[in-house]
Tab-separated table of C-alpha atoms in Angstrom:
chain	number	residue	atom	x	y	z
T	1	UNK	CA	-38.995	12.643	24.769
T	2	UNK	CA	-38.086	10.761	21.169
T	3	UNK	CA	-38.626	7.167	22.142
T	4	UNK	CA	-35.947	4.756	20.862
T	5	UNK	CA	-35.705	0.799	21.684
T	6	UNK	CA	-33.288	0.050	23.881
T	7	UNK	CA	-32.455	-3.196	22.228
T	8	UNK	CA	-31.905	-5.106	25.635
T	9	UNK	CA	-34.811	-7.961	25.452
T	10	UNK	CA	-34.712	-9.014	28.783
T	11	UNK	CA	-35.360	-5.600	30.522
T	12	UNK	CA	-39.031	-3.595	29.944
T	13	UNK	CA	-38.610	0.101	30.526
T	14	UNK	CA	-40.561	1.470	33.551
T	15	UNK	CA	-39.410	5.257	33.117
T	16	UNK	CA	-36.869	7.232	31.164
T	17	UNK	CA	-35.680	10.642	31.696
T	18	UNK	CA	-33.178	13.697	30.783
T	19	UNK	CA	-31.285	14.830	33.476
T	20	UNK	CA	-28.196	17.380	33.429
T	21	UNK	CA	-25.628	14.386	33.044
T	22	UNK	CA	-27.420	12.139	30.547
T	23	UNK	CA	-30.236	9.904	29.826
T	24	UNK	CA	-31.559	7.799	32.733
T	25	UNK	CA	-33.598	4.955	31.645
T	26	UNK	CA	-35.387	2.658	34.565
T	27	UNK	CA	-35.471	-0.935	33.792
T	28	UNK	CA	-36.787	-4.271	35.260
T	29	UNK	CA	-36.020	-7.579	34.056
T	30	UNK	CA	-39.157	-9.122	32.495
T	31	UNK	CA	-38.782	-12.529	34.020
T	32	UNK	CA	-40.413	-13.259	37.428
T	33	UNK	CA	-39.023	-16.869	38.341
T	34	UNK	CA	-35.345	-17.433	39.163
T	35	UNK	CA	-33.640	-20.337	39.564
T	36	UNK	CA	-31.692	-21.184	42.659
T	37	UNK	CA	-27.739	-21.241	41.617
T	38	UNK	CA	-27.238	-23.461	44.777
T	39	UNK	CA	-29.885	-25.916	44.330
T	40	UNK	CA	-31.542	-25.337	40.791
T	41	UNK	CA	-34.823	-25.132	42.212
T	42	UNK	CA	-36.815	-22.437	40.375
T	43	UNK	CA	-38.682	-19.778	42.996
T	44	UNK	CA	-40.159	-16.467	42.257
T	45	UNK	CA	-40.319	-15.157	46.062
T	46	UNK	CA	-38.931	-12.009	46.194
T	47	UNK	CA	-36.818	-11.286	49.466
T	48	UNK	CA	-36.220	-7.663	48.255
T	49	UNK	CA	-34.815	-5.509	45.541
T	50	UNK	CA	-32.139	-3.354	44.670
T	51	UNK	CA	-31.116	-0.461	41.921
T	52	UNK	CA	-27.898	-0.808	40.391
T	53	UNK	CA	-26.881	1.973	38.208
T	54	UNK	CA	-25.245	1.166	34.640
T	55	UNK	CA	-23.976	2.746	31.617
T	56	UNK	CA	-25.059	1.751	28.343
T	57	UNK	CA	-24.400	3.266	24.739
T	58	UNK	CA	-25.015	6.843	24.509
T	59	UNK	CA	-28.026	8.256	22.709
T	60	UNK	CA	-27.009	11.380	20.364
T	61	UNK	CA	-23.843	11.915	22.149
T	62	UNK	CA	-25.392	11.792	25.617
T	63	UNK	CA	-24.554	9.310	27.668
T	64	UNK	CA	-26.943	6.653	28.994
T	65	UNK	CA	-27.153	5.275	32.439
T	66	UNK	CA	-29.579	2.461	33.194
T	67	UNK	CA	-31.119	1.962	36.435
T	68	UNK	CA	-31.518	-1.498	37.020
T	69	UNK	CA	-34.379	-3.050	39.455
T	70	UNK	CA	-32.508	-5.678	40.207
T	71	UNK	CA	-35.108	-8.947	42.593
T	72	UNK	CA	-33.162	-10.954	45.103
T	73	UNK	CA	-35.332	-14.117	45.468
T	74	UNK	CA	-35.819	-16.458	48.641
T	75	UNK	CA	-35.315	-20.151	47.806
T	76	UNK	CA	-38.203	-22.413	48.930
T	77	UNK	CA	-35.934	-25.472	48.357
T	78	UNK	CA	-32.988	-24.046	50.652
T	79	UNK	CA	-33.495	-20.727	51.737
T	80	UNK	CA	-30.286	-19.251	50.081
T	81	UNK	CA	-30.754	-15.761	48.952
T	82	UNK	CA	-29.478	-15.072	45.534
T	83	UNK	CA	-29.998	-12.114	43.264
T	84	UNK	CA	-31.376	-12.236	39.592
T	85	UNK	CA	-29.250	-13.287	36.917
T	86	UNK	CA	-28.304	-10.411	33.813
T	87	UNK	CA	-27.358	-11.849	30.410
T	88	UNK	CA	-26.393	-7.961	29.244
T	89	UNK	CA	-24.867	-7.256	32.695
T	90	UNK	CA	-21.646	-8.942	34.055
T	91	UNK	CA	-21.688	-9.509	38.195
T	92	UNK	CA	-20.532	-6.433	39.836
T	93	UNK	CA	-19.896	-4.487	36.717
T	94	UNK	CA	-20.923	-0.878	36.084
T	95	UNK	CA	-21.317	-1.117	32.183
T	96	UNK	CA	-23.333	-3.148	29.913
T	97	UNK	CA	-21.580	-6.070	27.736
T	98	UNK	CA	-22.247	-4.182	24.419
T	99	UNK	CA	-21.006	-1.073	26.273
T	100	UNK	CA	-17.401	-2.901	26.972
T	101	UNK	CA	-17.143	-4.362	23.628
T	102	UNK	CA	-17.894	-0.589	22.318
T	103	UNK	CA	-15.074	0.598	24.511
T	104	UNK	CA	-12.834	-2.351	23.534
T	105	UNK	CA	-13.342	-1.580	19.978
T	106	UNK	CA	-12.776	2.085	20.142
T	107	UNK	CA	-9.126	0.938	21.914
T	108	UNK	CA	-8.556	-0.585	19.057
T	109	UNK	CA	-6.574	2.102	16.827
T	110	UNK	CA	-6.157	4.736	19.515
T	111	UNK	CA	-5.154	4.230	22.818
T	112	UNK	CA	-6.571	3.624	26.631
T	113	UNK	CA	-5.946	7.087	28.033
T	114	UNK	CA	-7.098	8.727	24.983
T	115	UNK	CA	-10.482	6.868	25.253
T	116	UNK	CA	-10.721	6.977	29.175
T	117	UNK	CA	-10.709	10.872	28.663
T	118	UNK	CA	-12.897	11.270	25.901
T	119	UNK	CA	-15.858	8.931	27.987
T	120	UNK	CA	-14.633	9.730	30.878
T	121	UNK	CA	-13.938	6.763	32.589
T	122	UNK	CA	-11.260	6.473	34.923
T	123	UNK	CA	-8.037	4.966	33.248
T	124	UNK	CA	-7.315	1.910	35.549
T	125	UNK	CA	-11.049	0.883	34.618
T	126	UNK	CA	-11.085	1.386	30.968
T	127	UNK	CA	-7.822	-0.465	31.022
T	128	UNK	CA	-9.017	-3.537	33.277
T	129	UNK	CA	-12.146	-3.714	30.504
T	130	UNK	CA	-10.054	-3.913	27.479
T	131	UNK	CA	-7.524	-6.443	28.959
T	132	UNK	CA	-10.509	-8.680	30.095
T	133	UNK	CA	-12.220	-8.604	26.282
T	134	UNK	CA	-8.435	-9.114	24.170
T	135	UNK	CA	-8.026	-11.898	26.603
T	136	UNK	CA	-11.060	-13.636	25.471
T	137	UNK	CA	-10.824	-12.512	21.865
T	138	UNK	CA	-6.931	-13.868	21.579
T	139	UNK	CA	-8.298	-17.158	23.171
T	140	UNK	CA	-11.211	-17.463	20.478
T	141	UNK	CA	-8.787	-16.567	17.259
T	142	UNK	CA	-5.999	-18.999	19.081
T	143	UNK	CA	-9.004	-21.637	18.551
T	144	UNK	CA	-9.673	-20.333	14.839
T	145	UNK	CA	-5.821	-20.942	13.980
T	146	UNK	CA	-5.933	-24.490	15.630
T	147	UNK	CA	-8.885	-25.089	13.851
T	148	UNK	CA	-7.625	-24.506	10.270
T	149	UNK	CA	-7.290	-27.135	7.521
T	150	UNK	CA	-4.312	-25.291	6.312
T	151	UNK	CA	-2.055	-28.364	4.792
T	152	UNK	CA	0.872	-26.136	3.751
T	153	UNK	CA	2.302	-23.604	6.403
T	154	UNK	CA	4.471	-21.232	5.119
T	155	UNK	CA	6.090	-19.558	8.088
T	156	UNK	CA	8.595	-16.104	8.158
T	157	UNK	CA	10.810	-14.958	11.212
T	158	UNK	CA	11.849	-11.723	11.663
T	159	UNK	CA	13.002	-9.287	14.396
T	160	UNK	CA	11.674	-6.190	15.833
T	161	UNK	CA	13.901	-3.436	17.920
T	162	UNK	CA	11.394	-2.638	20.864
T	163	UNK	CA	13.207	-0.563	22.721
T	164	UNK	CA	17.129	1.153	22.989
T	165	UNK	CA	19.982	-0.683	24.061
T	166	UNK	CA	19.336	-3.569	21.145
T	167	UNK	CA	16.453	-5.077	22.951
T	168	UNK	CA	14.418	-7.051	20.416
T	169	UNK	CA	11.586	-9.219	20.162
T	170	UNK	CA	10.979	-12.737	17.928
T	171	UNK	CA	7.966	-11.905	15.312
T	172	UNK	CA	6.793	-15.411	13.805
T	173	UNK	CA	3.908	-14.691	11.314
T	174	UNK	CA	2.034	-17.040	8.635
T	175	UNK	CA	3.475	-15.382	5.511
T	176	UNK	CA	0.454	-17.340	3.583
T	177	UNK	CA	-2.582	-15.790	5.907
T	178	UNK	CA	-0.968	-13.112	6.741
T	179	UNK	CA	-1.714	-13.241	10.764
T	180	UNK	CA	1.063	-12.873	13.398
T	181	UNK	CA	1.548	-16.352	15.419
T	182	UNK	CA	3.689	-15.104	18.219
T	183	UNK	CA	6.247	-12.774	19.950
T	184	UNK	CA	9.310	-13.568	22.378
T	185	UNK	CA	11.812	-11.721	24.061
T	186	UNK	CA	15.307	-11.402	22.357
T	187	UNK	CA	16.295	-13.186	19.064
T	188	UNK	CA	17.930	-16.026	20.410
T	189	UNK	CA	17.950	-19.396	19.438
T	190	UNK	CA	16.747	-20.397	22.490
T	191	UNK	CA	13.854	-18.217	22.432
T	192	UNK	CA	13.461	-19.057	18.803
T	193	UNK	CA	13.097	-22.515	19.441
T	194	UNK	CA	10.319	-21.450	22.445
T	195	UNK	CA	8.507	-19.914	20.378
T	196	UNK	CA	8.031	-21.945	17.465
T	197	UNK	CA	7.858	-24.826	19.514
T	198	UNK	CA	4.629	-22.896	21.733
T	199	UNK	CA	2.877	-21.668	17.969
T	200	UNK	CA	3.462	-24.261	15.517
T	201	UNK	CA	0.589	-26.558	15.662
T	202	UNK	CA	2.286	-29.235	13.448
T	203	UNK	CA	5.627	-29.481	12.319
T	204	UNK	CA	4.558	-31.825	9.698
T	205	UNK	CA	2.795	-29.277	8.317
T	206	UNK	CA	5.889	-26.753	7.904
T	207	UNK	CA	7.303	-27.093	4.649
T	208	UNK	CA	8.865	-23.062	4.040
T	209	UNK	CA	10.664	-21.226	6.633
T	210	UNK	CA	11.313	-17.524	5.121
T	211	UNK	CA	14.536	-15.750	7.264
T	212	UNK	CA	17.056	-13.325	6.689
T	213	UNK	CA	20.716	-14.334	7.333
T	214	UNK	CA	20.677	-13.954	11.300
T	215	UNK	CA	22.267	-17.727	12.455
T	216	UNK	CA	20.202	-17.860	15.381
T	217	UNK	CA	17.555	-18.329	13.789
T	218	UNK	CA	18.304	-21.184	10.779
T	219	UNK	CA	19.693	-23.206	13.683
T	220	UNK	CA	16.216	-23.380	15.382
T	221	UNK	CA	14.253	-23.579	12.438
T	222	UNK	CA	16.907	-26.653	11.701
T	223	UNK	CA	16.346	-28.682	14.843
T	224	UNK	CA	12.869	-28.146	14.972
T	225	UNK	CA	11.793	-28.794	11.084
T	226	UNK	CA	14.945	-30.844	9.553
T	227	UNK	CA	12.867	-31.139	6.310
T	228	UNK	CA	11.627	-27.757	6.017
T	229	UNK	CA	12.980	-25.617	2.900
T	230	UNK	CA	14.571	-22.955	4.473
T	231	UNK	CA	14.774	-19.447	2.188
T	232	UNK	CA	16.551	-16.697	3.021
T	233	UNK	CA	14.428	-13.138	1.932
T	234	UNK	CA	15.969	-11.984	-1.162
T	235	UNK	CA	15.248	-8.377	-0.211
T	236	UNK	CA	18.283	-9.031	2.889
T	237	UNK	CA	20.522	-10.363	0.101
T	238	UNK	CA	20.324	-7.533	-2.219
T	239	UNK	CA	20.492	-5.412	0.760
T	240	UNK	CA	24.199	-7.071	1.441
T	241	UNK	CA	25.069	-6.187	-2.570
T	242	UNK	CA	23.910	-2.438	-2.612
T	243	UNK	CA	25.764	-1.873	1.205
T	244	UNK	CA	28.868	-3.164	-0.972
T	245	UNK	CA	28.471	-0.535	-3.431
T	246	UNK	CA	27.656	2.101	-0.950
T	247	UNK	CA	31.144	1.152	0.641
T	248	UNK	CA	32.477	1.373	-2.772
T	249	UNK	CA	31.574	4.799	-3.279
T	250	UNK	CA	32.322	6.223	-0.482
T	251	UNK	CA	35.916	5.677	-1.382
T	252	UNK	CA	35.658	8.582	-3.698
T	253	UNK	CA	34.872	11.455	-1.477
T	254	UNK	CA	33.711	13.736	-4.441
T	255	UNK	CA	30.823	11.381	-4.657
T	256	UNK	CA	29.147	11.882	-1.197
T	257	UNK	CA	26.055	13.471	-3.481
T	258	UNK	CA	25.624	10.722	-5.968
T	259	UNK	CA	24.202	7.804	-3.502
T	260	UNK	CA	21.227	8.024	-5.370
T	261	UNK	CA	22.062	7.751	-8.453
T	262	UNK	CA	24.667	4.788	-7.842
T	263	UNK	CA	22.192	2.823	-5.555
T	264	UNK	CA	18.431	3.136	-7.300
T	265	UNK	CA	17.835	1.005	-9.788
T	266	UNK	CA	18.461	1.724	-13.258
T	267	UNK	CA	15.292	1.969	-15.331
T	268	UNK	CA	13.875	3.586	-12.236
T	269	UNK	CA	16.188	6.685	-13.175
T	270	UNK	CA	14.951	9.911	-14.887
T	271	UNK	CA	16.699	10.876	-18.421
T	272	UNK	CA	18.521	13.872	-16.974
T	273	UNK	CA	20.190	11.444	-13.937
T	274	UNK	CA	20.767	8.587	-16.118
T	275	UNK	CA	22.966	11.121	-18.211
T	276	UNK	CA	24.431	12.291	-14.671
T	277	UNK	CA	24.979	8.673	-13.417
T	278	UNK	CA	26.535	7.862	-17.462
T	279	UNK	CA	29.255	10.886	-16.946
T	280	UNK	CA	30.373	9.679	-13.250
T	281	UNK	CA	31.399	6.122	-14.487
T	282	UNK	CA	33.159	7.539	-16.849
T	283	UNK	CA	35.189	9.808	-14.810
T	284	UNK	CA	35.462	7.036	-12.344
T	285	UNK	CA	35.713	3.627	-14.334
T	286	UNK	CA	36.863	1.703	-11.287
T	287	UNK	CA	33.587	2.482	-9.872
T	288	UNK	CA	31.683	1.241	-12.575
T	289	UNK	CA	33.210	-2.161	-11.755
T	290	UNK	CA	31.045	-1.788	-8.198
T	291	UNK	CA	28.097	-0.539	-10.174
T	292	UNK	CA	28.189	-3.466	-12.684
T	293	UNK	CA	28.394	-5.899	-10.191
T	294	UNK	CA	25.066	-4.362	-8.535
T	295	UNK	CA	23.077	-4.254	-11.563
T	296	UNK	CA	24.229	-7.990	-12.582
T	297	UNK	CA	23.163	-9.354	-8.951
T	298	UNK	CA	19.830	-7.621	-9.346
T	299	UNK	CA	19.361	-9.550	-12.966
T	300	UNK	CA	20.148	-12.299	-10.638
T	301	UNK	CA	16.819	-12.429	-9.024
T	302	UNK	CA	15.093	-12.216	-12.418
T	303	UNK	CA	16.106	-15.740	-13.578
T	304	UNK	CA	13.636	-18.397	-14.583
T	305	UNK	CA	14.741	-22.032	-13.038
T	306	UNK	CA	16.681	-22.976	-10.508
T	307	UNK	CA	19.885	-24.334	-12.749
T	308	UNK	CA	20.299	-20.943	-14.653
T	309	UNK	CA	20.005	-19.150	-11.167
T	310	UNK	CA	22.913	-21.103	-9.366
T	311	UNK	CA	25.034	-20.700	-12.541
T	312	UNK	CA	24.295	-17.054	-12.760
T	313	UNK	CA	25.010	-16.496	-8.779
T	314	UNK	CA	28.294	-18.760	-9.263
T	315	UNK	CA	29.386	-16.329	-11.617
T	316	UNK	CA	28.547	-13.352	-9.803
T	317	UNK	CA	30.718	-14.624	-6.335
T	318	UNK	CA	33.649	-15.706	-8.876
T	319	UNK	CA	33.197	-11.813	-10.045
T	320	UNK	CA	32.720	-10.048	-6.887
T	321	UNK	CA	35.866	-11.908	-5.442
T	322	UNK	CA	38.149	-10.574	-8.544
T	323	UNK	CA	37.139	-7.014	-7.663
T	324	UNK	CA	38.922	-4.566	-6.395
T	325	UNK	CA	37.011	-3.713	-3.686
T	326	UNK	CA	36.839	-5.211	-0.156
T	327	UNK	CA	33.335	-4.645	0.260
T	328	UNK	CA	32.511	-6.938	-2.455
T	329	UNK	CA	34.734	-9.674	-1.617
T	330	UNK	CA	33.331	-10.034	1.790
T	331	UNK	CA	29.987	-10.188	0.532
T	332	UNK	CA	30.972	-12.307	-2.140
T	333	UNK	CA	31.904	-14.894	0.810
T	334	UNK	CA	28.870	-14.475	2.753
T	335	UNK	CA	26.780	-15.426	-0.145
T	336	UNK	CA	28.919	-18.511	-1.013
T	337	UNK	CA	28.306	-19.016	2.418
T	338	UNK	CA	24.741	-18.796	2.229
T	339	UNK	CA	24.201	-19.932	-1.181
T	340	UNK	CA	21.887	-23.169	-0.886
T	341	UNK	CA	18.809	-21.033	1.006
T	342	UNK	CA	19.414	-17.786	-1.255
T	343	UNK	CA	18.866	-20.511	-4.166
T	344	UNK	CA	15.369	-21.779	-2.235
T	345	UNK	CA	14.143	-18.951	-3.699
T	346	UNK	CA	13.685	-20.334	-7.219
T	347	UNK	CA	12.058	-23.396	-5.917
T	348	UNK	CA	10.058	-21.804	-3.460
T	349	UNK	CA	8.969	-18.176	-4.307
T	350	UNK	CA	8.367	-16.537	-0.739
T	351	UNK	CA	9.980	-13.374	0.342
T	352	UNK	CA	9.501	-11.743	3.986
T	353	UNK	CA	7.339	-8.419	2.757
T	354	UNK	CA	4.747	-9.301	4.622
T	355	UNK	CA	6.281	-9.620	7.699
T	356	UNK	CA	8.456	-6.255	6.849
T	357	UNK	CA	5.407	-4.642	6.511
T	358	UNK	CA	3.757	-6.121	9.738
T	359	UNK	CA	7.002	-5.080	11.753
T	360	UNK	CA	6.348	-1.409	10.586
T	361	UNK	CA	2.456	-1.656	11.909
T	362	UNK	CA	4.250	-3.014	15.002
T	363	UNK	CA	6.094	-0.266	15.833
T	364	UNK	CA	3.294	2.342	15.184
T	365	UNK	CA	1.170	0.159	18.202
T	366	UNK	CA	4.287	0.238	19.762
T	367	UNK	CA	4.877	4.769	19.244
T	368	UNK	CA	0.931	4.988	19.422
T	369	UNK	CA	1.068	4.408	23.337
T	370	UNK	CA	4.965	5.849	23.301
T	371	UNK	CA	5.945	2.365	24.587
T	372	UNK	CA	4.751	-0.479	26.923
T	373	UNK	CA	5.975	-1.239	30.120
T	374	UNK	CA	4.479	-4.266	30.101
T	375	UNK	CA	6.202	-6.855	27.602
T	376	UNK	CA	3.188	-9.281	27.646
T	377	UNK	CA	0.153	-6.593	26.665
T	378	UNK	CA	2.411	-5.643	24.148
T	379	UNK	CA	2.068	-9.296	22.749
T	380	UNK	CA	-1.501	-9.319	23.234
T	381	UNK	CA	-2.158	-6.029	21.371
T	382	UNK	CA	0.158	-6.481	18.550
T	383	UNK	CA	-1.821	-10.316	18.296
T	384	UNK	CA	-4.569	-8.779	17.688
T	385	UNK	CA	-4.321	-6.137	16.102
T	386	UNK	CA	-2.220	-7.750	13.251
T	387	UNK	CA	-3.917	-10.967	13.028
T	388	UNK	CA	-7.554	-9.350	12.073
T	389	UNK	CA	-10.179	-10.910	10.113
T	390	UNK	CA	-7.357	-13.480	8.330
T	391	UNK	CA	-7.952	-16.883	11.201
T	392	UNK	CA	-11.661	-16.658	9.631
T	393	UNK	CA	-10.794	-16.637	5.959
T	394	UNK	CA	-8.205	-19.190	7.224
T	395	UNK	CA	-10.619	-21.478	9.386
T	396	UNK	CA	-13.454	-21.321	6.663
């Protein structure tokens, strides 16, 4: 038989075998003094021993089971009977430590039941290991964040739909490290406020707060961190412009087949469609109005200094209010309305694309194990798995 180390220094191999369902390798632990857990007398009298069988990593695709000599030992200080201590083996478990953090890591990406049939492991076991290790690893990068000399926190909010019916969940993330902080039910204020109260380690430290325009959410972030820029995403706000236009066009039912063309952005249009999109303001010239607004608001954005920019979006609401079009006027208003955070932009650069994109690897966790029943796993996983390797960079 090829020998290969096992790599478990506390164990010497007495035997090792191939049987039909795997590798069994006998083991003993090399120590022959214990020390009492009761008393902390050290005694190497052996009362008797016991095999305890174990899986460990799998050799060449078979699997591995270790059979474990395992000494119970006879005080001389108090008589208790007490059986040797394992560093590689937890009490009462049937899998090596490196053998959980294997499975844990192969959870990661896929999910339980896919895992529990490809090792075979029953399902309520695989799933009572993996909950046990993202426990302990959310408590250790929980510790990294606190840890962090960060002196600047840039912080986004965003919402996630979790399930039908409008059910949603509260995403805070550090938009600078990239790491989700938290998740709570609904997009309240209230929980709002629960949840930035529970993550945010000091408000001091909070000087950008990147949301869209949901109210909820400014009045937290506004009784929690009164001095906190506040900037609303400038992806949302050209959102509101091109949903004008879309409005707009669908006023003209011939143009059900030119969304396209009206919405994308100009210099991101071929030849041919430019010369398409050139011949339909003509033939509609109270369109073009719509269109001209949208292309102005999107020069908006591309403004250098914070006095031009408020000029330029003054303008622009003056503009959008004179149209013709209802669409326009009402978002005309809402960015009066809105106009001071939409302007944070120019002093404070941040937009919420990180956190878009962390919503979208949110729901794949979410489609991956089509759904969660439980609301708080959820939390765990998505921690996790979207906080990665960043509370290191960030602590160091």
């Amino acid at each position: 038989m090829l020998s290969i180390p096992l790599g478990l220094p506390e164990f010497k191999v007495i035997k090792q075998e191939l049987l039909s369902y795997g590798y069994a390798i006998h083991v003993e632990k090399t120590e022959t003094q214990e020390r009492c857990p009761h008393c902390g007398f050290a005694t190497s009298s052996v009362h008797d021993r016991r095999t305890r069988k174990v899986r460990d990593l799998a050799i060449f695709h078979q699997p591995v089971y270790l059979f474990v000599k395992v000494k119970r030992y006879r005080c001389w200080n108090c008589s208790q009977v007490f059986s040797a201590s394992l560093e590689s083996i937890q009490p009462n478990q049937h899998y090596t430590n490196r053998f959980c953090e294997y499975l844990y890591e192969l959870c990661e990406g896929s999910t339980i039941q896919e895992v529990s049939r490809k090792h075979r492991i029953p399902y309520t076991t695989l799933e009572r290991i993996y909950y046990f290790i993202a426990s302990k690893k959310a408590k250790e990068r929980q510790t990294a964040i606190e840890a962090s000399s960060q002196e600047e926190m840039v912080l986004s909010l965003d919402e996630i739909a979790v399930k039908k019916g409008h059910q949603y969940e509260t995403v805070l993330m550090d938009a600078k490290a990239g790491s989700v902080m938290g998740m709570h039910a609904d997009r309240q204020c209230d929980s709002a406020l629960h949840l930035l109260s529970q993550n945010v380690l000091s408000k001091e430290r909070v000087q950008t707060v990147i949301l869209d325009m949901w109210e909820p959410y400014h009045k937290a972030v506004r009784a929690l961190f009164p001095s906190a820029s506040i900037v609303i995403d400038k992806y949302h706000v050209i959102q509101k412009v091109t949903q004008a236009l879309d409005q707009a066009r669908k006023e003209f039912p011939p143009l059900k087949k030119a969304r396209y063309l009206l919405l994308k952005g100009c210099e991101k249009l071929r030849k041919d469609q430019r010369l398409r999109l050139d011949d339909i303001l003509e033939e509609y010239p109270v369109l073009s109005i719509a269109y001209y607004l949208k292309e102005l608001f999107r020069d908006f954005y591309r403004t250098d200094g914070y006095n031009e920019a408020k000029e330029r979006l003054e303008e622009w609401i003056q503009l959008a209010k004179q149209s013709p079009f209802a669409s326009f006027q009402e978002a005309a208003n809402t960015l009066e309305r809105w106009k001071e955070p939409i302007l944070s932009y120019f002093l404070c650069p941040y937009t919420n694309a990180r956190i878009e994109g962390t919503n979208h690897k949110i729901k794949n966790i979410k489609r991956r194990a089509y759904g969660y029943r439980n609301r708080e796993r959820f939390r765990l996983r998505v921690f996790l798995e979207c906080t990665g390797n960043t509370t290191g960079s960030q602590a160091a």
